[in-house]
CSV table of C-alpha atoms and ligand atoms in Angstrom, one decimal:
chain,number,residue,atom,x,y,z
N,1,UNK,CA,167.0,81.2,98.1
N,2,UNK,CA,165.9,78.1,97.9
N,3,UNK,CA,167.5,75.0,99.3
N,4,UNK,CA,167.8,71.5,100.8
N,5,UNK,CA,167.6,70.8,104.3
N,6,UNK,CA,167.9,67.6,106.2
N,7,UNK,CA,165.3,67.4,109.2
N,8,UNK,CA,167.1,64.8,111.8
N,9,UNK,CA,164.2,63.1,113.1
N,10,UNK,CA,160.1,62.5,112.0
N,11,UNK,CA,158.2,63.0,115.2
N,12,UNK,CA,155.3,65.6,115.1
N,13,UNK,CA,158.4,68.8,114.4
N,14,UNK,CA,160.6,67.4,112.0
N,15,UNK,CA,157.5,66.4,110.0
N,16,UNK,CA,155.8,70.3,110.3
N,17,UNK,CA,159.8,71.5,109.5
N,18,UNK,CA,159.8,69.3,106.7
N,19,UNK,CA,155.8,70.9,105.5
N,20,UNK,CA,157.2,74.1,106.3
N,21,UNK,CA,160.1,73.9,103.9
N,22,UNK,CA,157.7,72.4,101.5
N,23,UNK,CA,155.6,75.1,101.3
N,24,UNK,CA,157.9,77.8,101.0
N,25,UNK,CA,160.0,76.0,97.9
N,26,UNK,CA,162.4,74.6,100.0
N,27,UNK,CA,163.7,70.5,99.5
N,28,UNK,CA,164.3,68.4,102.4
N,29,UNK,CA,165.4,64.9,103.2
N,30,UNK,CA,163.6,63.7,106.6
N,31,UNK,CA,166.1,60.6,108.4
N,32,UNK,CA,164.2,59.2,111.1
N,33,UNK,CA,165.9,55.8,113.0
N,34,UNK,CA,163.1,54.4,113.2
N,35,UNK,CA,162.5,51.2,110.9
N,36,UNK,CA,158.8,52.6,110.3
N,37,UNK,CA,157.4,56.0,111.2
N,38,UNK,CA,154.9,55.9,113.2
N,39,UNK,CA,153.9,57.9,116.5
N,40,UNK,CA,153.2,56.1,119.8
N,41,UNK,CA,152.1,57.2,123.1
N,42,UNK,CA,148.6,58.4,123.8
N,43,UNK,CA,146.7,62.4,123.5
N,44,UNK,CA,147.2,65.3,123.4
N,45,UNK,CA,145.8,68.8,123.5
N,46,UNK,CA,146.5,71.4,121.0
N,47,UNK,CA,146.1,75.0,122.0
N,48,UNK,CA,145.1,78.1,119.7
N,49,UNK,CA,148.6,79.5,118.8
N,50,UNK,CA,149.5,75.7,117.4
N,51,UNK,CA,146.3,76.0,116.0
N,52,UNK,CA,147.3,78.6,113.9
N,53,UNK,CA,150.7,77.4,113.2
N,54,UNK,CA,149.1,74.7,111.6
N,55,UNK,CA,146.9,76.7,109.7
N,56,UNK,CA,150.1,79.3,108.3
N,57,UNK,CA,151.6,75.0,107.1
N,58,UNK,CA,148.4,74.5,104.9
N,59,UNK,CA,147.4,71.4,107.7
N,60,UNK,CA,144.1,73.7,109.3
N,61,UNK,CA,141.8,72.5,108.1
N,62,UNK,CA,142.7,69.0,108.6
N,63,UNK,CA,143.2,69.3,112.3
N,64,UNK,CA,139.8,70.9,112.4
N,65,UNK,CA,138.6,67.6,111.9
N,66,UNK,CA,141.5,65.1,113.7
N,67,UNK,CA,140.9,67.1,117.0
N,68,UNK,CA,138.2,66.9,119.3
N,69,UNK,CA,136.8,70.0,121.6
N,70,UNK,CA,138.2,69.6,125.2
N,71,UNK,CA,137.0,71.6,128.1
N,72,UNK,CA,139.7,70.3,130.0
N,73,UNK,CA,140.8,73.7,132.0
N,74,UNK,CA,137.5,74.6,131.9
N,75,UNK,CA,136.4,71.6,134.0
N,76,UNK,CA,138.6,71.8,137.1
N,77,UNK,CA,137.3,69.1,140.1
N,78,UNK,CA,138.7,67.8,143.4
N,79,UNK,CA,139.4,64.2,143.9
N,80,UNK,CA,135.7,63.2,145.6
N,81,UNK,CA,134.1,65.1,142.5
N,82,UNK,CA,133.2,68.5,143.8
N,83,UNK,CA,133.6,71.4,141.2
N,84,UNK,CA,135.9,74.4,141.3
N,85,UNK,CA,135.6,75.8,138.7
N,86,UNK,CA,133.1,73.9,135.8
N,87,UNK,CA,132.0,74.6,132.1
N,88,UNK,CA,128.8,75.7,131.2
N,89,UNK,CA,126.0,73.8,128.7
N,90,UNK,CA,127.5,75.7,125.0
N,91,UNK,CA,130.4,77.3,126.3
N,92,UNK,CA,133.1,77.1,123.4
N,93,UNK,CA,136.7,76.1,124.0
N,94,UNK,CA,139.9,76.3,121.9
N,95,UNK,CA,141.2,73.7,122.8
N,96,UNK,CA,141.5,70.5,120.6
N,97,UNK,CA,142.0,67.1,121.6
N,98,UNK,CA,143.8,64.6,119.7
N,99,UNK,CA,145.5,61.1,119.4
N,100,UNK,CA,148.6,61.5,119.4
N,101,UNK,CA,149.2,60.0,115.8
N,102,UNK,CA,146.6,61.4,114.3
N,103,UNK,CA,148.2,64.5,114.4
N,104,UNK,CA,151.4,63.1,112.6
N,105,UNK,CA,149.6,61.5,110.7
N,106,UNK,CA,147.9,65.1,109.0
N,107,UNK,CA,151.6,65.8,109.5
N,108,UNK,CA,152.6,63.0,106.9
N,109,UNK,CA,150.1,63.3,104.6
N,110,UNK,CA,152.5,66.9,104.1
N,111,UNK,CA,155.3,65.4,103.0
N,112,UNK,CA,156.0,64.4,99.8
N,113,UNK,CA,156.8,60.6,98.9
N,114,UNK,CA,160.4,60.3,98.7
N,115,UNK,CA,161.7,62.7,101.6
N,116,UNK,CA,161.1,60.4,104.3
N,117,UNK,CA,164.3,57.6,104.8
N,118,UNK,CA,163.0,55.5,107.5
N,119,UNK,CA,165.1,53.1,109.0
N,120,UNK,CA,168.2,55.9,109.1
N,121,UNK,CA,170.1,56.9,113.2
N,122,UNK,CA,172.1,60.1,112.6
N,123,UNK,CA,175.7,59.4,114.5
N,124,UNK,CA,177.6,62.4,113.1
N,125,UNK,CA,177.6,65.9,111.7
N,126,UNK,CA,180.4,67.9,109.4
N,127,UNK,CA,180.1,71.3,108.1
N,128,UNK,CA,181.5,73.8,106.6
N,129,UNK,CA,180.9,77.7,104.8
N,130,UNK,CA,179.2,76.3,101.9
N,131,UNK,CA,176.4,73.0,103.8
N,132,UNK,CA,176.8,70.0,106.0
N,133,UNK,CA,177.1,66.9,106.1
N,134,UNK,CA,175.1,64.3,108.0
N,135,UNK,CA,176.6,60.6,108.7
N,136,UNK,CA,174.8,57.4,109.5
N,137,UNK,CA,175.9,53.8,109.9
N,138,UNK,CA,176.6,52.7,106.0
N,139,UNK,CA,175.8,56.4,104.4
N,140,UNK,CA,175.9,60.2,104.3
N,141,UNK,CA,174.2,63.0,103.0
N,142,UNK,CA,174.8,66.5,102.2
N,143,UNK,CA,172.2,69.4,102.1
N,144,UNK,CA,172.1,73.2,102.8
N,145,UNK,CA,171.2,73.2,106.2
N,146,UNK,CA,170.3,70.6,109.1
N,147,UNK,CA,167.5,70.5,111.6
N,148,UNK,CA,167.7,68.5,114.4
N,149,UNK,CA,164.4,67.5,115.7
N,150,UNK,CA,165.6,64.6,117.3
N,151,UNK,CA,164.0,64.8,120.5
N,152,UNK,CA,164.8,65.7,124.4
N,153,UNK,CA,168.1,62.7,123.9
N,154,UNK,CA,169.2,64.4,120.3
N,155,UNK,CA,172.2,63.3,119.1
N,156,UNK,CA,172.4,66.9,116.9
N,157,UNK,CA,172.5,68.6,120.1
N,158,UNK,CA,175.5,66.3,121.8
N,159,UNK,CA,177.6,66.3,118.5
N,160,UNK,CA,177.3,70.1,118.2
N,161,UNK,CA,176.8,71.0,122.2
N,162,UNK,CA,178.6,68.5,123.8
N,163,UNK,CA,178.8,70.1,127.2
N,164,UNK,CA,175.0,70.4,128.0
N,165,UNK,CA,173.7,68.7,130.6
N,166,UNK,CA,171.3,65.7,130.3
N,167,UNK,CA,168.1,66.6,130.6
N,168,UNK,CA,166.7,66.8,134.0
N,169,UNK,CA,164.4,64.7,136.2
N,170,UNK,CA,161.7,66.8,137.3
N,171,UNK,CA,160.4,64.7,140.6
N,172,UNK,CA,157.4,63.3,138.9
N,173,UNK,CA,156.1,60.5,137.0
N,174,UNK,CA,153.0,59.9,135.1
N,175,UNK,CA,150.8,57.2,133.6
N,176,UNK,CA,148.8,57.8,130.4
N,177,UNK,CA,146.1,55.4,128.3
N,178,UNK,CA,143.4,55.7,126.1
N,179,UNK,CA,140.1,54.3,126.7
N,180,UNK,CA,136.9,53.6,124.3
N,181,UNK,CA,134.9,55.9,126.4
N,182,UNK,CA,132.5,58.7,124.4
N,183,UNK,CA,131.1,61.3,125.4
N,184,UNK,CA,133.6,62.8,128.1
N,185,UNK,CA,133.7,66.5,127.9
N,186,UNK,CA,137.4,67.2,129.4
N,187,UNK,CA,138.9,67.5,132.9
N,188,UNK,CA,141.6,67.6,135.2
N,189,UNK,CA,140.9,66.6,139.0
N,190,UNK,CA,143.4,68.3,141.5
N,191,UNK,CA,144.6,65.8,144.4
N,192,UNK,CA,147.1,66.2,146.4
N,193,UNK,CA,150.5,65.1,145.0
N,194,UNK,CA,149.1,64.9,141.3
N,195,UNK,CA,146.2,65.7,139.0
N,196,UNK,CA,144.2,63.5,136.5
N,197,UNK,CA,143.5,64.8,133.2
N,198,UNK,CA,140.5,64.0,130.6
N,199,UNK,CA,141.1,65.2,127.2
N,200,UNK,CA,137.8,63.3,124.1
N,201,UNK,CA,139.7,62.0,121.5
N,202,UNK,CA,138.0,60.8,118.1
N,203,UNK,CA,136.6,57.9,117.4
N,204,UNK,CA,134.6,57.2,120.8
N,205,UNK,CA,137.9,57.5,122.5
N,206,UNK,CA,139.2,59.1,125.9
N,207,UNK,CA,142.8,60.0,126.5
N,208,UNK,CA,143.9,60.2,130.2
N,209,UNK,CA,146.7,61.0,132.1
N,210,UNK,CA,147.8,61.2,135.7
N,211,UNK,CA,150.7,62.9,136.7
N,212,UNK,CA,152.4,62.1,140.5
N,213,UNK,CA,155.5,63.3,142.2
N,214,UNK,CA,158.1,60.9,142.4
N,215,UNK,CA,161.6,60.6,144.3
N,216,UNK,CA,163.2,59.0,142.2
N,217,UNK,CA,163.5,58.3,138.0
N,218,UNK,CA,162.7,54.6,136.4
N,219,UNK,CA,160.9,53.0,138.7
N,220,UNK,CA,158.2,50.4,136.9
N,221,UNK,CA,155.8,48.2,138.4
N,222,UNK,CA,155.1,44.4,137.3
N,223,UNK,CA,151.9,46.0,136.7
N,224,UNK,CA,151.6,49.3,135.4
N,225,UNK,CA,147.5,49.7,135.1
N,226,UNK,CA,147.3,47.7,138.7
N,227,UNK,CA,149.3,50.4,139.9
N,228,UNK,CA,148.1,53.5,138.5
N,229,UNK,CA,144.4,51.6,139.8
N,230,UNK,CA,145.6,51.7,143.0
N,231,UNK,CA,146.5,55.1,143.2
N,232,UNK,CA,143.2,56.6,142.3
N,233,UNK,CA,140.5,53.5,143.4
N,234,UNK,CA,138.6,56.7,145.6
N,235,UNK,CA,138.6,59.5,142.9
N,236,UNK,CA,135.7,60.4,141.2
N,237,UNK,CA,134.1,58.7,139.1
N,238,UNK,CA,134.6,58.3,135.9
N,239,UNK,CA,138.3,58.0,136.6
N,240,UNK,CA,138.6,54.5,138.5
N,241,UNK,CA,136.7,53.1,135.4
N,242,UNK,CA,138.1,54.7,132.7
N,243,UNK,CA,141.5,53.3,134.0
N,244,UNK,CA,139.5,49.8,134.0
N,245,UNK,CA,138.2,50.3,130.8
N,246,UNK,CA,141.8,50.8,129.2
N,247,UNK,CA,143.6,48.1,128.0
N,248,UNK,CA,146.5,46.8,129.6
N,249,UNK,CA,149.1,47.5,126.9
N,250,UNK,CA,147.9,51.0,126.5
N,251,UNK,CA,149.0,51.9,129.4
N,252,UNK,CA,152.2,54.1,129.1
N,253,UNK,CA,154.4,54.9,132.3
N,254,UNK,CA,156.8,57.8,132.1
N,255,UNK,CA,159.2,60.1,133.9
N,256,UNK,CA,159.0,63.4,133.5
N,257,UNK,CA,161.8,65.5,132.6
N,258,UNK,CA,163.2,68.9,130.7
N,259,UNK,CA,166.1,70.6,129.7
N,260,UNK,CA,167.5,73.2,130.7
N,261,UNK,CA,168.1,76.2,128.8
N,262,UNK,CA,170.5,76.1,126.0
N,263,UNK,CA,172.3,79.1,124.7
N,264,UNK,CA,171.6,78.7,121.6
N,265,UNK,CA,169.3,76.7,119.2
N,266,UNK,CA,171.4,77.2,116.5
N,267,UNK,CA,175.7,76.4,115.3
N,268,UNK,CA,176.8,77.3,111.7
N,269,UNK,CA,174.2,75.9,109.6
N,270,UNK,CA,172.4,73.0,111.6
N,271,UNK,CA,169.4,74.5,114.2
N,272,UNK,CA,167.7,72.8,116.6
N,273,UNK,CA,163.8,72.3,116.9
N,274,UNK,CA,161.3,70.8,119.4
N,275,UNK,CA,162.4,68.6,122.3
N,276,UNK,CA,165.4,68.5,121.2
N,277,UNK,CA,166.0,72.5,121.2
N,278,UNK,CA,163.7,72.9,124.2
N,279,UNK,CA,161.9,69.5,126.0
N,280,UNK,CA,159.2,70.7,128.9
N,281,UNK,CA,157.3,69.6,131.3
N,282,UNK,CA,153.6,68.6,130.1
N,283,UNK,CA,151.7,70.8,132.3
N,284,UNK,CA,151.6,73.4,130.0
N,285,UNK,CA,150.3,70.9,126.6
N,286,UNK,CA,152.5,72.9,124.9
N,287,UNK,CA,155.4,71.0,123.6
N,288,UNK,CA,154.7,69.9,120.6
N,289,UNK,CA,153.1,73.3,119.8
N,290,UNK,CA,156.0,74.9,120.1
N,291,UNK,CA,157.8,73.0,117.8
N,292,UNK,CA,154.6,73.5,115.1
N,293,UNK,CA,155.7,77.1,116.1
N,294,UNK,CA,159.7,76.6,115.1
N,295,UNK,CA,158.9,74.9,111.9
N,296,UNK,CA,156.8,78.0,110.8
N,297,UNK,CA,159.2,80.5,112.0
N,298,UNK,CA,162.9,78.9,110.6
N,299,UNK,CA,160.5,78.5,107.2
N,300,UNK,CA,159.6,82.0,107.1
N,301,UNK,CA,163.0,83.3,108.8
N,302,UNK,CA,164.6,81.1,105.3
N,303,UNK,CA,162.5,82.9,103.4
N,304,UNK,CA,162.6,86.3,104.5
N,305,UNK,CA,166.4,86.0,104.6
N,306,UNK,CA,165.8,85.2,100.7
N,307,UNK,CA,163.9,87.9,99.6
N,308,UNK,CA,166.8,89.8,101.6
N,309,UNK,CA,169.2,88.3,99.4
N,310,UNK,CA,170.6,87.4,103.3
N,311,UNK,CA,172.6,84.0,103.5
N,312,UNK,CA,171.4,80.3,105.4
N,313,UNK,CA,173.5,81.2,108.5
N,314,UNK,CA,171.7,84.7,109.0
N,315,UNK,CA,168.0,83.2,109.0
N,316,UNK,CA,169.3,80.6,111.1
N,317,UNK,CA,169.9,83.6,113.4
N,318,UNK,CA,166.8,85.5,113.4
N,319,UNK,CA,165.0,82.0,114.1
N,320,UNK,CA,167.5,81.4,117.1
N,321,UNK,CA,167.0,85.3,118.8
N,322,UNK,CA,163.0,84.6,117.6
N,323,UNK,CA,162.7,81.7,119.3
N,324,UNK,CA,164.8,81.0,122.5
N,325,UNK,CA,163.4,83.4,124.6
N,326,UNK,CA,159.3,82.4,123.9
N,327,UNK,CA,160.2,79.1,124.1
N,328,UNK,CA,162.2,79.1,127.1
N,329,UNK,CA,160.0,81.7,129.0
N,330,UNK,CA,157.1,78.6,128.2
N,331,UNK,CA,159.4,75.6,129.6
N,332,UNK,CA,160.1,77.9,132.6
N,333,UNK,CA,156.7,78.1,133.4
N,334,UNK,CA,155.7,74.4,132.6
N,335,UNK,CA,158.4,73.7,135.6
N,336,UNK,CA,157.1,76.5,137.3
N,337,UNK,CA,153.2,74.8,136.9
N,338,UNK,CA,154.3,71.3,137.7
N,339,UNK,CA,155.6,72.1,140.9
N,340,UNK,CA,152.5,74.1,141.5
N,341,UNK,CA,150.0,71.2,140.8
N,342,UNK,CA,151.7,68.3,142.2
N,343,UNK,CA,153.4,70.2,145.4
N,344,UNK,CA,151.0,69.0,148.6
N,345,UNK,CA,151.8,71.7,150.0
N,346,UNK,CA,150.6,73.7,147.9
N,347,UNK,CA,147.3,72.1,146.6
N,348,UNK,CA,145.2,73.8,149.1
N,349,UNK,CA,146.3,77.0,148.7
N,350,UNK,CA,145.7,76.6,144.6
N,351,UNK,CA,142.3,75.0,144.7
N,352,UNK,CA,141.3,77.8,146.8
N,353,UNK,CA,142.1,80.6,144.8
N,354,UNK,CA,140.9,78.7,141.9
N,355,UNK,CA,137.2,78.1,143.5
N,356,UNK,CA,137.4,81.6,144.5
N,357,UNK,CA,137.9,82.7,141.4
N,358,UNK,CA,134.8,84.4,139.6
N,359,UNK,CA,133.5,82.1,137.2
N,360,UNK,CA,134.1,85.0,134.4
N,361,UNK,CA,137.1,85.6,135.2
N,362,UNK,CA,138.3,82.3,135.0
N,363,UNK,CA,136.4,81.5,131.5
N,364,UNK,CA,137.7,84.4,130.1
N,365,UNK,CA,141.8,82.9,131.4
N,366,UNK,CA,140.5,80.1,128.5
N,367,UNK,CA,139.8,81.9,125.7
N,368,UNK,CA,141.7,82.3,122.3
N,369,UNK,CA,143.4,85.2,123.5
N,370,UNK,CA,143.3,84.5,127.3
N,371,UNK,CA,146.8,84.2,128.3
N,372,UNK,CA,150.1,84.9,126.9
N,373,UNK,CA,151.1,81.8,125.1
N,374,UNK,CA,148.0,81.2,123.5
N,375,UNK,CA,147.9,84.2,121.7
N,376,UNK,CA,151.0,84.1,120.0
N,377,UNK,CA,150.8,84.8,115.5
N,378,UNK,CA,152.9,83.3,113.3
N,379,UNK,CA,154.7,84.9,110.8
N,380,UNK,CA,152.6,84.5,107.3
N,381,UNK,CA,154.9,81.4,105.0
N,382,UNK,CA,155.2,83.0,101.7
N,383,UNK,CA,153.6,79.8,99.2
N,384,UNK,CA,155.8,78.6,96.7
N,385,UNK,CA,154.0,78.0,93.5
N,386,UNK,CA,152.6,74.7,93.2
N,387,UNK,CA,153.1,74.2,97.0
M,401,FAD,C1,152.9,63.1,129.4
M,401,FAD,C2,153.3,64.1,128.5
M,401,FAD,C3,152.2,64.9,127.8
M,401,FAD,C4,152.0,65.9,126.6
M,401,FAD,N1,151.5,66.5,125.9
M,401,FAD,C5,151.5,67.5,125.2
M,401,FAD,C6,149.9,67.8,124.7
M,401,FAD,O1,149.1,68.3,125.4
M,401,FAD,N2,150.1,69.2,124.4
M,401,FAD,C7,151.8,69.6,123.4
M,401,FAD,O2,151.7,70.2,122.6
M,401,FAD,N3,152.8,68.6,123.7
M,401,FAD,C8,152.8,67.6,124.3
M,401,FAD,N4,153.4,66.5,124.8
M,401,FAD,C9,155.4,67.3,124.3
M,401,FAD,C10,155.1,66.2,123.4
M,401,FAD,O3,154.9,64.9,123.5
M,401,FAD,C11,156.5,67.1,123.0
M,401,FAD,O4,157.0,68.3,123.1
M,401,FAD,C12,156.5,66.7,121.1
M,401,FAD,O5,156.4,65.0,120.8
M,401,FAD,C13,158.2,66.7,120.7
M,401,FAD,O6,158.4,66.4,119.5
M,401,FAD,P1,159.2,66.0,119.1
M,401,FAD,O7,159.4,66.4,117.2
M,401,FAD,O8,160.5,67.2,118.9
M,401,FAD,O9,160.5,65.2,119.3
M,401,FAD,P2,159.7,63.6,119.4
M,401,FAD,O10,158.7,63.5,118.9
M,401,FAD,O11,160.7,62.8,120.3
M,401,FAD,O12,160.5,63.0,117.7
M,401,FAD,C14,161.9,62.8,117.8
M,401,FAD,C15,162.1,61.6,116.4
M,401,FAD,O13,163.6,61.5,116.3
M,401,FAD,C16,163.8,60.3,116.2
M,401,FAD,N5,165.5,59.8,116.1
M,401,FAD,C17,166.2,60.5,117.5
M,401,FAD,N6,167.1,60.1,117.3
M,401,FAD,C18,167.4,60.3,116.2
M,401,FAD,C19,168.7,59.6,115.3
M,401,FAD,N7,169.8,60.0,115.9
M,401,FAD,N8,169.0,59.4,113.9
M,401,FAD,C20,167.5,59.8,113.2
M,401,FAD,N9,166.3,60.1,114.3
M,401,FAD,C21,166.4,59.7,115.5
M,401,FAD,C22,162.9,60.0,116.9
M,401,FAD,O14,162.9,58.4,116.4
M,401,FAD,C23,161.4,60.4,116.7
M,401,FAD,O15,160.6,60.0,115.8
M,401,FAD,C24,153.8,66.1,126.1
M,401,FAD,C25,154.4,65.0,126.6
M,401,FAD,C26,153.9,64.5,127.3
M,401,FAD,C27,155.5,63.5,127.9
């Protein structure tokens, strides 16, 4: 079985889905509402599970070339600079850090010319037993299946699951930035009520994020960089320096939200993928990684069903059965981690536990197979001839 899919959304999840479909011999049309396809935002890390999924998509080499090893999970500090755990020189790390644009670009390069249509905001969907019609202002198109990869405020989800609650504000807010600063190894500094993350990224830059508690969403400041700098003025070097070195316009302020678990990611011939299905708090660094996993599993289910002579609906049901437990457990864990790492009440207990943990045990937990989420192995995608 091969066919044609419409992917709604050209973020990391949507592009990963298009690359995966191409691998198995399908055709895809990616509809993106933005007039120009570019990933804005700051940086991110990818763990071994997502890196294996990228290998399966055929872009593992490009990911290894674009990513920078980061020791964020190995260097845990307190705001006064003391280390709770410290990576040794020469230690390996399985985490790679990226500028979001670099990860987005390497996936885009795997999408054939002519598959992407920008400036197209999907507003409607109709499906019957033979296919799905997708509607936008001024046009429509039909395909064998539709993948809703349109992010946390997904239109596809709203159209097909109208009763679903909106994203939930998690009582936390974050400032993010990219500064010219080479040679930083990556670290997390755990304060009472918030943490500061540093990842080295390509071309001698560092990505930073400060995540802290907030009573309500949408509180914004006239000078966001100055506000972040004020809050972190007494924290250890290089934190104040990094903020100072960040261009004002490169500081982003966002509120942290996630989705309550959905009862299903699939309805007929439509499947949700990535943040549209399971937007999660960023505290495990897994949101985009899970969307790349989704793409591989969905393509594997389609090719497996083809081998069995089955129908698209069956493949999507298999995708749903496989992905929902893992992604929802990851989202639950991320939500709980976020509460723990930013709660002033939990701070002393958490930092004491980390300090008392033998270094060897801590290091074991951050090896490639050190935790259950990172241990995941992708299904093998049968690569179609010429792909
Ligand atoms: C502070 C922070 C840090 C993070 N750090 C990490 C990390 O370290 N590692 C990690 O793996 N993840 C991380 N994440 C999560 C990650 O950013 C998301 O999970 C990921 O970007 C989701 O990708 P997506 O393609 O599903 O959705 P999106 O990136 O939201 O893409 C959706 C796309 O759909 C388009 N669209 C929306 N509606 C329509 C429509 N109606 N029609 C057509 N197009 C539409 C949008 O324009 C957009 O291009 C972090 C998130 C945050 C907030």
